[in-house]
Coordinates of C-alpha atoms and ligand atoms in Angstrom, one line a residue:
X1 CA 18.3 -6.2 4.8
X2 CA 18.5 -3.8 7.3
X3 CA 16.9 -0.4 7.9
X4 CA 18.4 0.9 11.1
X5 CA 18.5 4.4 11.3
X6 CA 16.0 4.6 8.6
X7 CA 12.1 6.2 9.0
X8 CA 9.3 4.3 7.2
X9 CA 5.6 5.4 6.7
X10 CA 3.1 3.2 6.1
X11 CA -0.4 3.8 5.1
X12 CA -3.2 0.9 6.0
X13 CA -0.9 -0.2 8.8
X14 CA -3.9 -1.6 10.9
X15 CA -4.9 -4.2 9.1
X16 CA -3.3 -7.0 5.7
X17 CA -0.2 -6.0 4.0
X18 CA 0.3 -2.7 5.8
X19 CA 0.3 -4.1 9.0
X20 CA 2.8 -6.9 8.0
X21 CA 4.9 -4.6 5.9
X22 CA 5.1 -2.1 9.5
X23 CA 6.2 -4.7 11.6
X24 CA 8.6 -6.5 8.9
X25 CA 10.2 -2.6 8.7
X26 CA 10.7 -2.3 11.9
X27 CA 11.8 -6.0 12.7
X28 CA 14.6 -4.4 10.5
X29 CA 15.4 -1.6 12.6
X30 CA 13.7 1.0 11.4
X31 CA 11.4 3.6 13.0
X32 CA 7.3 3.3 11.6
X33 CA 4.7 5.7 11.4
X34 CA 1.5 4.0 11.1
X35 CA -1.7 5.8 9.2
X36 CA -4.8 4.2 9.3
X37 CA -8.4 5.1 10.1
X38 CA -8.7 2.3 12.2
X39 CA -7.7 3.6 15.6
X40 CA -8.2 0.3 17.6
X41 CA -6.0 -2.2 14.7
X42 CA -3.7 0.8 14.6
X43 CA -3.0 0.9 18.9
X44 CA -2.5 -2.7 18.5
X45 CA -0.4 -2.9 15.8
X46 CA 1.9 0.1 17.5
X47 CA 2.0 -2.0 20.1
X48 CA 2.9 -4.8 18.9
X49 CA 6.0 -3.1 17.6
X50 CA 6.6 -0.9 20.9
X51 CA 6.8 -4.5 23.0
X52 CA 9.6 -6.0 20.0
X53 CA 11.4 -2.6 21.1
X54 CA 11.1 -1.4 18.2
X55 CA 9.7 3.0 17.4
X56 CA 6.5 3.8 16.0
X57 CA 4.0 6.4 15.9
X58 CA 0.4 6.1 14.9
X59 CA -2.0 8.7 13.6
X60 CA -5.5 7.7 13.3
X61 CA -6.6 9.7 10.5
X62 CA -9.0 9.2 7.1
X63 CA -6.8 9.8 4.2
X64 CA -9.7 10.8 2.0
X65 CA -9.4 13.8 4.1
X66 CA -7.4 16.7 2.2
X67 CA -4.4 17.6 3.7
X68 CA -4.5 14.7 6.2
X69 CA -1.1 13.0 4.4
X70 CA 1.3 16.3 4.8
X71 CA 0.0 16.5 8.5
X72 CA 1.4 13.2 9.0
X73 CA 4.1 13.7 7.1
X74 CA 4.9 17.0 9.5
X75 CA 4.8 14.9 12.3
X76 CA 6.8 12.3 10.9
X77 CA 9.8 15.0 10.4
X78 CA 9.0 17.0 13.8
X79 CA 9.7 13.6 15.8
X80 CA 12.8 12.3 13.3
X81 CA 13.4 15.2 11.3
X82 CA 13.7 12.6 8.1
X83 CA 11.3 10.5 6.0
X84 CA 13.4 7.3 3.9
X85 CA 10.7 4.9 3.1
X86 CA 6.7 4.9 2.8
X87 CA 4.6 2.7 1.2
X88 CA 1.1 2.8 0.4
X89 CA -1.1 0.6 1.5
X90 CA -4.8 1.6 2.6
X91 CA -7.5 0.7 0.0
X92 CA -11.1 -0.8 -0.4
X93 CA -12.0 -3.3 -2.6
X94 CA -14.9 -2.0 -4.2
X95 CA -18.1 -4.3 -4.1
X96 CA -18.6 -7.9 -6.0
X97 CA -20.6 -6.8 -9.0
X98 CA -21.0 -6.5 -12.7
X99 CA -20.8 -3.2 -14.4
X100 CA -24.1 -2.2 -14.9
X101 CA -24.7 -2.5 -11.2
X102 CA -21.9 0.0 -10.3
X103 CA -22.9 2.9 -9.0
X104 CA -21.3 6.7 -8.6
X105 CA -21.1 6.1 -4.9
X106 CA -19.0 3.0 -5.3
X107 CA -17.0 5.1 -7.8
X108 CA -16.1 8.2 -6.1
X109 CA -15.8 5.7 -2.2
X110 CA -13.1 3.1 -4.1
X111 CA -11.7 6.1 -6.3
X112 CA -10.9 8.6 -4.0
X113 CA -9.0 6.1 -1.2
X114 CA -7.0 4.1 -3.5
X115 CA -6.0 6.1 -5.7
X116 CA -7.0 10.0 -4.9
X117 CA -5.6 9.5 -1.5
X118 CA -2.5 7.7 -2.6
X119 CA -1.5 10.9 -5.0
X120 CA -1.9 12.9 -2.0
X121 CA 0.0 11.2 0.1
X122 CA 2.9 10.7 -2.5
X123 CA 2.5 14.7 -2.6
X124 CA 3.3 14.8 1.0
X125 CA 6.0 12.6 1.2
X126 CA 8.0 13.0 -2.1
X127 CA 9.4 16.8 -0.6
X128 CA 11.5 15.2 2.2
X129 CA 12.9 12.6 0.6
X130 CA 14.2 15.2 -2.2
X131 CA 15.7 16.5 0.8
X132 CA 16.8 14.0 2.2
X133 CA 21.0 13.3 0.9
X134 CA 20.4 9.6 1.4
X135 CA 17.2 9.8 -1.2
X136 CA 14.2 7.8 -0.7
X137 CA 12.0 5.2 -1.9
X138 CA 8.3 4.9 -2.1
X139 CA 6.5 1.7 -2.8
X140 CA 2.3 1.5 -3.7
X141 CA 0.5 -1.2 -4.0
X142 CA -1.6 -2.1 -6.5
X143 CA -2.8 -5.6 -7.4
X144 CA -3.1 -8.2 -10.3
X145 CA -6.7 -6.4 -10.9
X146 CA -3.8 -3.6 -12.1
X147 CA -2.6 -6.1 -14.5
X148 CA -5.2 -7.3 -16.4
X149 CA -9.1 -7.2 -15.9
X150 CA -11.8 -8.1 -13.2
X151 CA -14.7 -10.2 -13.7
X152 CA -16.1 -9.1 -10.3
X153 CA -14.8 -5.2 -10.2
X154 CA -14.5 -2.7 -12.8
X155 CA -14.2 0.1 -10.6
X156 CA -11.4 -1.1 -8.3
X157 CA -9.3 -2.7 -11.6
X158 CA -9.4 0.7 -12.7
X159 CA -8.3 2.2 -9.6
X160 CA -5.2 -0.4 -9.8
X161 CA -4.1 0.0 -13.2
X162 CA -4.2 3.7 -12.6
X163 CA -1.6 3.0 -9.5
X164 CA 1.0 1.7 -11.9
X165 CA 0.0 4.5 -14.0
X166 CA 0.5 7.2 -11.2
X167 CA 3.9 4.9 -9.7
X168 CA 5.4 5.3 -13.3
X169 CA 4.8 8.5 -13.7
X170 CA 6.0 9.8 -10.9
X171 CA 8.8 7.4 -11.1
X172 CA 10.2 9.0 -14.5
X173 CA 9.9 12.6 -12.7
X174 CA 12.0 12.0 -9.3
X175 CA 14.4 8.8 -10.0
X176 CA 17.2 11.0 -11.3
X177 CA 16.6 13.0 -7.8
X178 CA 17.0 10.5 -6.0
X179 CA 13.6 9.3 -4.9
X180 CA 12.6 5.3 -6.4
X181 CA 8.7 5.0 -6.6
X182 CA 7.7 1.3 -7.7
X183 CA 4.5 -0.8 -6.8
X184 CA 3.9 -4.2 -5.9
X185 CA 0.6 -6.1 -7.6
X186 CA -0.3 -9.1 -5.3
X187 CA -3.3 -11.1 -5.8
X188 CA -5.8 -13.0 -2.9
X189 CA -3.5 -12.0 -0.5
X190 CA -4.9 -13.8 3.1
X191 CA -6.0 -10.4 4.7
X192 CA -9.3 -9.3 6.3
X193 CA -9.5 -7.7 2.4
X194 CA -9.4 -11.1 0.9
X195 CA -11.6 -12.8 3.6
X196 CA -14.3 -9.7 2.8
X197 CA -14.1 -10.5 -0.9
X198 CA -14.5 -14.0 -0.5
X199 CA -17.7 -13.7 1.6
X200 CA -19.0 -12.4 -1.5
X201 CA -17.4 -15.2 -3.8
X202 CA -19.8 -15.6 -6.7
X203 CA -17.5 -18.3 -8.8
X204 CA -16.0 -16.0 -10.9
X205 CA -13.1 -14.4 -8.9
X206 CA -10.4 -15.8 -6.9
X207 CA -11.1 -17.6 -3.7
X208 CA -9.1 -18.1 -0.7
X209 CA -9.2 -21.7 -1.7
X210 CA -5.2 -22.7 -3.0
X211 CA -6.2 -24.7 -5.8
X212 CA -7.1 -21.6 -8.0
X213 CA -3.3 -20.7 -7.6
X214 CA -0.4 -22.1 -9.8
X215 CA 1.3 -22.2 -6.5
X216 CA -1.2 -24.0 -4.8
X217 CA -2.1 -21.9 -2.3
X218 CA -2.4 -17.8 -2.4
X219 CA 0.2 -15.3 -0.9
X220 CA 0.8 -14.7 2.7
X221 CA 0.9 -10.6 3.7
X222 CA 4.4 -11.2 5.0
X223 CA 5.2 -12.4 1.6
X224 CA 4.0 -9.2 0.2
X225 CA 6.0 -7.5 3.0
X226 CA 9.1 -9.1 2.1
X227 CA 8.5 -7.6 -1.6
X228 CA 8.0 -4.6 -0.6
X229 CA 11.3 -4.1 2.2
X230 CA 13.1 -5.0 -0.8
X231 CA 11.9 -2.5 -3.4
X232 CA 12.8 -0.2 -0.8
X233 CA 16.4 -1.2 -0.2
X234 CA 19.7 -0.5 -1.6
X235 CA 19.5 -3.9 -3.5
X236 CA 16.8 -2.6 -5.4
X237 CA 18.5 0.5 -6.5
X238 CA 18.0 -0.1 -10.2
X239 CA 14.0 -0.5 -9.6
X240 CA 12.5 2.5 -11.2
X241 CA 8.9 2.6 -11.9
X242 CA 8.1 -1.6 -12.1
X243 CA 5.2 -3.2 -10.7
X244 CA 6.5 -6.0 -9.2
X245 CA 4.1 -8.9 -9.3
X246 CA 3.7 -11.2 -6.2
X247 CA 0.9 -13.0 -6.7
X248 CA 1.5 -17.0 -6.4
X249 CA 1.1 -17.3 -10.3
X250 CA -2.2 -15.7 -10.6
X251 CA -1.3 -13.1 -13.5
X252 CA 0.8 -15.8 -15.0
X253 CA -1.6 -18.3 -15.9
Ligands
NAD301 N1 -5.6 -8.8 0.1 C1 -5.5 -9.0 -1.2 O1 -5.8 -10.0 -1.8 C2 -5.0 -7.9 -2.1 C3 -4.7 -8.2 -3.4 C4 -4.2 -7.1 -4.2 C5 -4.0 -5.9 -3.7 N2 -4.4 -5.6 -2.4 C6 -4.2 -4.2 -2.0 O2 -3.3 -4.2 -0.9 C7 -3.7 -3.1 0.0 C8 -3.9 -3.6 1.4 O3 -5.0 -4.5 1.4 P1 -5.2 -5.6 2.5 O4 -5.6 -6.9 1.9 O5 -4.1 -5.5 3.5 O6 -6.6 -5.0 3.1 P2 -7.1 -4.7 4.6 O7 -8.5 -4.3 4.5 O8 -6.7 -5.8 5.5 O9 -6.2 -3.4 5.0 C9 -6.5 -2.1 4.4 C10 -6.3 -1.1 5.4 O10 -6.5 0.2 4.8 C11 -7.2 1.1 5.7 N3 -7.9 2.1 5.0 C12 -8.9 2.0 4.1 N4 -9.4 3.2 3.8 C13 -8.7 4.1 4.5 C14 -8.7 5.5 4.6 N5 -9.6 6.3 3.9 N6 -7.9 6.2 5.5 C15 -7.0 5.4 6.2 N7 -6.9 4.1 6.2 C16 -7.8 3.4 5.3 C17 -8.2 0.1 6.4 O11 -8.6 0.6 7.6 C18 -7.3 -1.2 6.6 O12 -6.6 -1.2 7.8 C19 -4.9 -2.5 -0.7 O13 -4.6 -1.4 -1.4 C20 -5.5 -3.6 -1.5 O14 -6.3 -3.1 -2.6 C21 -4.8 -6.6 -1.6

């Protein structure tokens, strides 16, 4: 697969799948911006990619802030005056808990990043890719937690299924124009996410450990990456609106 010539965006690039996903895009020739609100994983990251000789830009930026996506998205066409690929990355997982000790604050906090945040962001980068002759292709991520329930987080299961719920959606409404929206659901992917979660292991959810997976071991983020460059190449060009699971048998068992 090659993207050269190609622009990507990528949202959680500091840290996990983003970051995998930026440098496996532009490992493939293609130019990244990087949005994150970590500012220090985000200079390395950039980095990273600048030494490979490779183009990227980063913005630090909190996408829970309104109108913080179509600013990057500005920038990302003043500096290559195109936008082919974004995916979106950046997300919390909630908190380990039962129901009844949710709370509005974990609510609105997991709500409004991965999934308020990800239908601004589609908002902002949706227009140049309609304008763009060559289309475009957007990929979200969700999870397995999309898929089917949580025993350890009602609050962020909802915010995945809705994903695939916003991906379809918005699938139906641009593929005929050109622009492919899919998402990919992994499960105990090894990120800083996954180690986080597992800190907080109560028995009931997915460790880090391989034996819970019918693979025998969970996913690596460059596995997810490798998901992901494909949805958004030419040899996907029939993927409209799937969630593509990647998830070392988790949601199979
Ligand atoms: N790791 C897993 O096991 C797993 C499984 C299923 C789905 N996912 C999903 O994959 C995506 C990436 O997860 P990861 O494991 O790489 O996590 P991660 O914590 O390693 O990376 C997430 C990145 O998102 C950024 N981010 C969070 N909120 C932000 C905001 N408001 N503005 C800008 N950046 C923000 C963080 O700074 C971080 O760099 C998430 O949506 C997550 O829910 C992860």
């Amino acid at each position: 697969m090659t993207f050269k010539g190609k622009v990507a965006l990528i949202t959680g690039a500091a840290s996990g799948i983003g970051r995998a996903t930026a440098i496996a895009f532009a490992d493939a020739g293609a130019a990244v911006a990087l949005l994150d609100r970590d500012e220090t994983g985000l200079g390395a990251v950039e980095r990273s990619i600048q030494n490979l000789g490779g183009e990227a830009l980063a913005f630090a930026c909190d996408l829970t802030d309104p109108g913080t996506a179509k600013a990057a998205v500005d920038a990302v066409e003043k500096r290559w005056s195109r936008l082919d690929c974004a995916v979106n990355a950046a997300g919390v997982e909630g908190r380990t808990c039962e129901l009844l000790e949710e709370d509005d604050a974990l609510y609105d906090h997991t709500m409004d990043i991965n999934l308020r945040a990800m239908w601004h962001c589609m908002r902002a980068q949706i227009p140049p890719m309609l304008a763009n002759p060559n289309g475009g292709s957007i990929v979200n991520i969700s999870s397995g937690a999309g898929l089917v329930g949580s025993k350890r987080s009602a609050v962020y299961s909802m915010s995945k299924h809705a994903v695939i719920g916003l991906t379809r959606s918005a699938a139906l409404q641009y593929a005929k124009r050109g622009v492919r929206i899919n998402a990919v659901c992994p499960a105990g992917v090894q990120t800083p996410m996954a180690e986080r979660i597992i800190a907080t292991y109560d028995g009931s959810a997915p460790s880090g450990g391989g034996a819970f997976y019918p693979l025998g071991r969970s996913s690596t983020a460059e596995e997810i990456a490798s998901g992901i460059l494909w949805l958004s190449s030419p040899g996907a060009a029939s993927a409209v609106g799937t969630a593509l699971t990647i998830d070392a048998g988790f949601t199979a068992a």
